Amino acid sequence: MNEEMKSVDPRLVPVVRLATGDKIPVIGMGTFGSDNYSAVEIAEAVRTAVKMGYRHIDCAAVYGNEKEIGDVLGDMFEQGIIKREELWITSKVWNDKHHDVRGACLESLKKLGLDYLDLYLVHWPFPNHHPPMVDVASRDPNARPYIHEEYMAVWKEMEKLMDEGLVRNIGTSNMTRPKMELLLLDCRIRPACNEMELHPHFQQPELKKYIEDQGIAVIGFSPIGSPNRPERDKTPDDTVPIEDPVIVDIARKHGVHPAVICIKWGAQNGQIPIPFSVKPEKLLSNLQAVVQDPLSAEEMEAIRKQDKNCRFIKGQVFLWPGARSWEDLWDMDGVICQ
Ligand SMILES: NC(=O)c1ccc[n+]([C@@H]2O[C@H](COP(=O)([O-])OP(=O)(O)OC[C@H]3O[C@@H](n4cnc5c(N)ncnc54)[C@H](OP(=O)(O)O)[C@@H]3O)[C@@H](O)[C@H]2O)c1
């Protein structure tokens, strides 16, 4: 982008205060390219985003681009474009590193070129994993259902990372209520944040309220409904939030793309959306979404009514032998599925 790039004053972006006292910007930039963009393209988009006013970047080891993002961050620190302490950087321990959380964290820090993370998440509550870009029917033969003792061993390592100062906050992702209840019973340090799928067609009101009631901030992933997610993650019943007539109509009235309405709804609904794009104009409109032209109470209510309870990131590849279907990952009956 050239010097004419439009930007948003980061001081105008609201923040959410966490139980630790830290403040996380209410919008972050997602960095999972859904196999559509190269690591360098995504890293260059991080440069654009930070220059534009983004201060929160949602990374993960499994996205395969932390080294490239680290190179860009290092460049910007060196050039005085931004200071480390002005940024909120999240990373996540991938499922294949549950036995070595500290090693995984050090690896992410090294690649990102940082000496601490603002937030470190357990990406999934299972150690089950798969090679990149595998078919949705692929299964890890060693996959197991949720085992609380194993998860707590991971969590204890997460707590130690905080003790050591390598991470400022720890959190969870893709949790269900019964799993979270057990964690909250047994943890020494409570999660500051929980990252979960949230968009107008998957609002998860009960789980979100439960998490919030526990004093845990909610980060909403796939806030636009991940329209360009890999084909392997789509099923015939999936809906498309940006094609929802109610959202399209509200978008027309505000003169923006429906994606922007999804982000406004997310931020006004109390979650922290982390939309992805590498395209400057989309990055900009997503950032502007949280600082101008809010949705009215009526519009918020109209979108609330569009919930389709339609989960897009189902996690099929993490199923264990003997599991019935992807629903087993999500404890649909309120008890942990074994
Ligand atoms: N914790 C987890 O397990 C987990 C799971 C999934 C995702 N995440 C995180 O959440 C982030 C976001 O989720 P996501 O990438 O799945 O989906 P998303 O943010 O809901 O959707 C991204 C797609 O929306 C399009 N888009 C973005 N802004 C737009 C705009 N203003 N107008 C029109 N289209 C727009 C982009 O299109 P273009 O490609 O054309 O730019 C992009 O492909 C990820 O990058 C990742 O950081 C976390």
Coordinates of C-alpha atoms and ligand atoms in Angstrom, one line a residue:
M1 CA 0.0 0.0 0.0
N2 CA 1.2 3.5 -0.6
E3 CA 1.2 6.6 1.7
E4 CA -2.4 7.3 0.9
M5 CA -3.5 4.2 2.8
K6 CA -6.4 5.1 5.0
S7 CA -6.0 4.2 8.6
V8 CA -7.9 4.2 11.9
D9 CA -6.5 5.8 15.1
P10 CA -5.9 2.7 17.3
R11 CA -6.8 4.7 20.3
L12 CA -10.4 4.8 19.0
V13 CA -10.6 1.0 18.9
P14 CA -12.4 -0.2 22.1
V15 CA -10.7 -2.6 24.4
V16 CA -12.0 -5.4 26.6
R17 CA -10.5 -5.6 30.1
L18 CA -9.5 -9.1 31.1
A19 CA -9.5 -10.7 34.5
T20 CA -5.8 -10.2 34.6
G21 CA -6.3 -6.4 34.1
D22 CA -4.8 -6.5 30.6
K23 CA -6.7 -4.8 27.8
I24 CA -7.3 -6.6 24.5
P25 CA -8.4 -4.7 21.4
V26 CA -12.0 -5.5 20.5
I27 CA -11.0 -6.5 16.9
G28 CA -8.0 -8.7 15.9
M29 CA -6.7 -9.7 12.5
G30 CA -7.0 -13.5 11.8
T31 CA -4.0 -15.1 10.2
F32 CA -5.3 -18.5 9.0
G33 CA -5.4 -18.3 5.3
S34 CA -7.6 -21.4 4.8
D35 CA -5.0 -22.7 2.4
N36 CA -5.8 -19.9 0.0
Y37 CA -2.9 -17.6 0.7
S38 CA 0.9 -18.0 1.2
A39 CA 2.6 -17.4 4.4
V40 CA 4.4 -14.4 2.9
E41 CA 1.1 -12.9 1.6
I42 CA -0.4 -13.2 5.1
A43 CA 2.7 -11.7 6.8
E44 CA 2.6 -8.8 4.4
A45 CA -1.0 -8.3 5.2
V46 CA 0.0 -8.1 8.9
R47 CA 2.3 -5.3 8.0
T48 CA -0.5 -3.5 6.2
A49 CA -2.9 -4.1 9.1
V50 CA -0.6 -2.8 11.7
K51 CA 0.1 0.4 9.7
M52 CA -3.6 0.7 9.3
G53 CA -4.2 0.7 13.0
Y54 CA -4.7 -3.0 13.9
R55 CA -3.1 -3.8 17.3
H56 CA -4.3 -7.3 17.8
I57 CA -3.1 -10.3 15.7
D58 CA -4.4 -13.8 16.1
C59 CA -1.7 -16.3 15.3
A60 CA -1.2 -20.0 15.7
A61 CA 1.7 -22.4 15.2
V62 CA -0.5 -24.6 12.9
Y63 CA -1.2 -21.7 10.5
G64 CA 2.4 -22.2 9.3
N65 CA 3.2 -18.5 9.0
E66 CA 4.6 -17.4 12.4
K67 CA 8.2 -17.2 11.0
E68 CA 7.1 -14.9 8.2
I69 CA 4.9 -12.8 10.5
G70 CA 7.8 -12.6 12.9
D71 CA 10.1 -11.3 10.1
V72 CA 7.5 -8.6 9.3
L73 CA 7.1 -7.6 13.0
G74 CA 10.9 -7.5 13.5
D75 CA 11.1 -5.2 10.5
M76 CA 8.5 -2.9 11.8
F77 CA 10.1 -2.8 15.3
E78 CA 13.4 -2.0 13.7
Q79 CA 12.0 0.8 11.6
G80 CA 10.2 2.3 14.6
I81 CA 6.8 1.8 12.9
I82 CA 5.4 0.1 16.1
K83 CA 6.6 -0.9 19.5
R84 CA 6.2 -4.4 20.8
E85 CA 4.2 -3.3 23.8
E86 CA 1.7 -1.6 21.5
L87 CA 0.7 -4.9 20.0
W88 CA -1.5 -7.8 21.3
I89 CA -0.1 -11.0 19.9
T90 CA -2.0 -14.3 20.5
S91 CA -0.6 -17.7 19.6
K92 CA -1.8 -21.3 20.2
V93 CA -0.3 -24.6 21.1
W94 CA -1.2 -27.1 18.4
N95 CA -2.7 -30.5 19.1
D96 CA 0.5 -32.4 18.4
K97 CA 2.5 -30.5 21.1
H98 CA 0.3 -31.2 24.1
H99 CA 3.2 -33.2 25.5
D100 CA 5.6 -30.3 25.1
V101 CA 3.7 -27.0 25.7
R102 CA 6.8 -25.1 26.8
G103 CA 8.7 -26.3 23.7
A104 CA 5.8 -25.2 21.5
C105 CA 5.6 -21.8 23.1
L106 CA 9.3 -21.2 22.8
E107 CA 9.1 -22.2 19.1
S108 CA 6.3 -19.8 18.5
L109 CA 8.2 -17.0 20.3
K110 CA 11.3 -17.7 18.3
K111 CA 9.5 -17.7 15.0
L112 CA 7.5 -14.5 15.9
G113 CA 10.7 -12.9 17.2
L114 CA 9.1 -12.0 20.5
D115 CA 10.1 -12.6 24.2
Y116 CA 6.5 -12.8 25.4
L117 CA 3.0 -13.5 24.1
D118 CA 0.0 -11.5 25.2
L119 CA -2.2 -14.6 25.0
Y120 CA -1.4 -18.3 24.6
L121 CA -4.3 -20.6 23.9
V122 CA -4.8 -24.4 23.9
H123 CA -6.0 -24.6 20.3
W124 CA -8.2 -27.7 20.8
P125 CA -8.9 -29.8 23.9
F126 CA -7.7 -32.9 22.2
P127 CA -4.1 -34.1 21.3
N128 CA -5.6 -35.4 18.0
H129 CA -4.0 -34.1 14.8
H130 CA -3.6 -34.7 11.1
P131 CA -1.2 -33.7 8.4
P132 CA -2.0 -30.3 6.7
M133 CA -4.6 -30.1 4.0
V134 CA -5.9 -33.7 4.5
D135 CA -9.3 -34.8 3.4
V136 CA -12.2 -34.4 5.8
A137 CA -12.5 -38.2 6.0
S138 CA -9.0 -38.6 7.3
R139 CA -8.6 -39.8 10.8
D140 CA -5.7 -39.9 13.3
P141 CA -5.5 -43.6 14.3
N142 CA -4.2 -42.5 17.7
A143 CA -7.0 -40.0 18.3
R144 CA -8.7 -40.2 21.7
P145 CA -11.7 -38.6 23.2
Y146 CA -11.3 -35.8 25.8
I147 CA -9.3 -37.0 28.8
H148 CA -9.5 -34.5 31.6
E149 CA -6.2 -35.6 33.3
E150 CA -4.4 -35.1 30.1
Y151 CA -5.9 -31.7 29.5
M152 CA -5.0 -30.6 33.0
A153 CA -1.4 -31.7 32.4
V154 CA -1.4 -29.3 29.4
W155 CA -3.1 -26.6 31.5
K156 CA -0.5 -26.9 34.3
E157 CA 2.2 -26.2 31.7
M158 CA 0.2 -23.2 30.4
E159 CA 0.1 -21.9 34.0
K160 CA 3.9 -22.3 34.3
L161 CA 4.4 -20.3 31.2
M162 CA 2.5 -17.4 32.9
D163 CA 4.6 -17.9 36.1
E164 CA 7.7 -17.7 33.9
G165 CA 6.5 -14.5 32.2
L166 CA 6.7 -16.1 28.7
V167 CA 3.0 -15.4 28.3
R168 CA 0.8 -12.7 29.9
N169 CA -2.5 -14.5 29.6
I170 CA -3.6 -18.0 29.0
G171 CA -6.8 -19.3 27.5
T172 CA -8.8 -22.0 25.8
S173 CA -10.3 -22.6 22.4
N174 CA -13.0 -24.9 21.0
M175 CA -14.2 -25.8 24.6
T176 CA -17.7 -27.0 25.6
R177 CA -19.4 -26.1 28.8
P178 CA -18.8 -29.5 30.6
K179 CA -15.1 -29.3 29.7
M180 CA -14.8 -25.7 30.9
E181 CA -16.6 -26.6 34.1
L182 CA -14.0 -29.2 34.9
L183 CA -11.1 -26.9 34.0
L184 CA -12.5 -24.2 36.2
L185 CA -12.7 -26.6 39.1
D186 CA -9.2 -27.9 38.8
C187 CA -7.1 -24.9 37.5
R188 CA -4.8 -22.7 39.5
I189 CA -4.9 -19.9 37.0
R190 CA -8.3 -19.4 35.2
P191 CA -8.4 -18.8 31.5
A192 CA -8.5 -15.1 30.6
C193 CA -10.1 -15.8 27.2
N194 CA -11.9 -18.5 25.3
E195 CA -11.8 -18.5 21.5
M196 CA -14.9 -20.0 19.9
E197 CA -16.8 -20.0 16.6
L198 CA -19.2 -17.0 16.6
H199 CA -21.0 -15.4 13.7
P200 CA -24.7 -14.5 13.1
H201 CA -25.5 -18.0 12.0
F202 CA -23.8 -19.6 15.0
Q203 CA -24.3 -17.4 18.0
Q204 CA -24.0 -20.0 20.8
P205 CA -25.9 -17.8 23.2
E206 CA -25.9 -20.2 26.2
L207 CA -22.2 -21.1 26.0
K208 CA -21.2 -17.5 25.4
K209 CA -23.2 -16.4 28.4
Y210 CA -21.8 -19.1 30.6
I211 CA -18.2 -18.2 29.7
E212 CA -18.9 -14.5 30.2
D213 CA -20.5 -15.2 33.6
Q214 CA -17.2 -16.9 34.6
G215 CA -15.3 -13.6 33.9
I216 CA -13.7 -15.0 30.8
A217 CA -13.5 -12.8 27.7
V218 CA -14.9 -14.3 24.5
I219 CA -13.0 -14.2 21.2
G220 CA -15.1 -15.0 18.2
F221 CA -13.4 -16.8 15.3
S222 CA -14.8 -17.1 11.8
P223 CA -16.8 -13.9 12.5
I224 CA -17.9 -13.6 8.9
G225 CA -18.8 -17.3 8.6
S226 CA -15.4 -18.2 7.0
P227 CA -16.9 -18.0 3.4
N228 CA -13.7 -19.1 1.8
R229 CA -12.9 -21.9 4.1
P230 CA -11.5 -25.0 2.5
E231 CA -14.0 -27.2 0.6
R232 CA -13.2 -30.0 3.0
D233 CA -14.8 -27.9 5.8
K234 CA -18.1 -27.4 4.0
T235 CA -21.2 -29.6 4.2
P236 CA -24.4 -29.3 2.2
D237 CA -26.4 -28.0 5.1
D238 CA -24.0 -25.1 5.8
T239 CA -25.6 -21.6 5.5
V240 CA -23.8 -18.4 4.4
P241 CA -24.2 -15.4 6.8
I242 CA -23.1 -12.8 4.2
E243 CA -25.9 -14.0 2.0
D244 CA -28.5 -13.8 4.8
P245 CA -31.3 -11.5 3.5
V246 CA -31.6 -9.7 6.8
I247 CA -27.9 -9.0 7.0
V248 CA -27.7 -8.1 3.3
D249 CA -30.6 -5.6 3.9
I250 CA -28.9 -4.0 6.9
A251 CA -25.6 -3.8 4.9
R252 CA -27.3 -2.0 2.1
K253 CA -28.7 0.6 4.6
H254 CA -25.2 1.2 6.0
G255 CA -23.6 1.2 2.6
V256 CA -21.1 -1.6 3.5
H257 CA -20.5 -5.3 2.7
P258 CA -22.5 -7.8 4.7
A259 CA -19.1 -9.0 6.2
V260 CA -18.8 -5.6 7.9
I261 CA -22.2 -6.0 9.5
C262 CA -21.2 -9.4 10.8
I263 CA -18.2 -7.7 12.5
K264 CA -20.2 -4.9 13.9
W265 CA -22.7 -7.4 15.3
G266 CA -19.9 -9.4 16.9
A267 CA -18.2 -6.5 18.6
Q268 CA -21.5 -5.0 19.8
N269 CA -22.6 -8.4 21.0
G270 CA -19.7 -8.4 23.4
Q271 CA -17.3 -10.7 21.7
I272 CA -13.9 -9.9 20.1
P273 CA -14.1 -10.7 16.4
I274 CA -10.9 -11.7 14.6
P275 CA -11.7 -11.5 10.9
F276 CA -9.3 -12.6 8.2
S277 CA -8.3 -11.0 5.0
V278 CA -5.1 -10.0 3.2
K279 CA -6.8 -7.4 1.1
P280 CA -6.2 -3.8 2.3
E281 CA -9.7 -2.5 1.5
K282 CA -11.3 -5.4 3.5
L283 CA -8.9 -5.0 6.3
L284 CA -9.7 -1.3 6.5
S285 CA -13.5 -1.8 6.4
N286 CA -13.3 -4.5 9.1
L287 CA -11.3 -2.1 11.4
Q288 CA -13.6 0.8 10.6
A289 CA -16.5 -1.4 11.5
V290 CA -15.8 -1.2 15.2
V291 CA -15.2 2.6 15.4
Q292 CA -18.1 4.1 13.3
D293 CA -21.7 3.8 12.4
P294 CA -22.9 1.2 15.0
L295 CA -25.9 -1.0 14.5
S296 CA -29.1 0.1 16.1
A297 CA -30.8 -2.0 18.9
E298 CA -33.4 -3.0 16.3
E299 CA -30.7 -4.2 13.9
M300 CA -28.9 -6.1 16.6
E301 CA -32.2 -7.8 17.5
A302 CA -33.0 -8.6 13.8
I303 CA -29.6 -10.3 13.5
R304 CA -30.0 -12.2 16.8
K305 CA -33.1 -13.8 15.3
Q306 CA -31.1 -15.1 12.3
D307 CA -29.2 -17.6 14.5
K308 CA -29.2 -20.9 12.6
N309 CA -27.1 -22.8 15.2
C310 CA -25.0 -23.8 12.2
R311 CA -21.4 -24.7 13.2
F312 CA -19.0 -24.5 10.2
I313 CA -15.7 -25.5 11.9
K314 CA -16.9 -29.0 12.9
G315 CA -13.5 -30.6 13.5
Q316 CA -14.2 -33.9 11.9
V317 CA -10.5 -34.7 11.4
F318 CA -10.1 -34.8 15.2
L319 CA -12.6 -37.6 15.7
W320 CA -11.3 -40.8 17.5
P321 CA -11.9 -44.4 16.3
G322 CA -15.4 -45.3 17.5
A323 CA -16.8 -41.8 17.6
R324 CA -20.1 -41.5 15.8
S325 CA -19.9 -38.1 14.1
W326 CA -18.5 -34.6 14.5
E327 CA -21.2 -33.8 17.1
D328 CA -19.3 -36.0 19.5
L329 CA -16.5 -33.3 19.7
W330 CA -19.0 -30.8 21.0
D331 CA -20.7 -32.6 23.9
M332 CA -24.2 -31.9 22.5
D333 CA -26.0 -33.6 25.5
G334 CA -24.1 -31.5 28.0
V335 CA -21.9 -34.4 29.1
I336 CA -18.4 -35.0 27.9
C337 CA -18.6 -37.5 25.1
Q338 CA -16.3 -40.6 25.5
Ligands
LIG1 N1 -9.3 -21.1 17.4 C1 -9.7 -21.8 16.3 O1 -9.8 -23.0 16.3 C2 -9.9 -21.0 15.0 C3 -10.6 -21.6 14.0 C4 -10.9 -20.9 12.8 C5 -10.4 -19.6 12.7 N2 -9.6 -19.0 13.7 C6 -9.1 -17.7 13.6 O2 -10.2 -16.8 13.2 C7 -9.7 -16.1 12.0 C8 -10.9 -15.7 11.1 O3 -11.7 -16.9 10.7 P1 -11.8 -17.4 9.2 O4 -10.5 -17.0 8.5 O5 -12.1 -18.8 9.3 O6 -13.0 -16.7 8.7 P2 -13.7 -15.2 8.6 O7 -12.8 -14.2 9.2 O8 -15.1 -15.4 9.1 O9 -13.8 -15.0 7.0 C9 -12.7 -14.7 6.2 C10 -13.1 -14.5 4.8 O10 -14.0 -13.4 4.7 C11 -13.7 -12.6 3.7 N3 -13.8 -11.2 4.1 C12 -13.1 -10.6 5.1 N4 -13.4 -9.3 5.3 C13 -14.3 -9.0 4.3 C14 -15.0 -7.9 3.9 N5 -14.8 -6.7 4.6 N6 -15.8 -7.9 2.9 C15 -16.0 -9.1 2.2 N7 -15.4 -10.2 2.5 C16 -14.5 -10.2 3.6 C17 -12.3 -12.9 3.3 O11 -12.2 -12.9 1.9 P3 -10.8 -12.7 1.0 O12 -10.2 -14.1 1.1 O13 -11.3 -12.4 -0.3 O14 -10.1 -11.6 1.7 C18 -11.9 -14.2 3.9 O15 -11.7 -15.2 3.0 C19 -8.7 -17.0 11.4 O16 -7.9 -16.4 10.4 C20 -8.0 -17.5 12.6 O17 -7.1 -16.5 13.0 C21 -9.4 -19.7 14.9

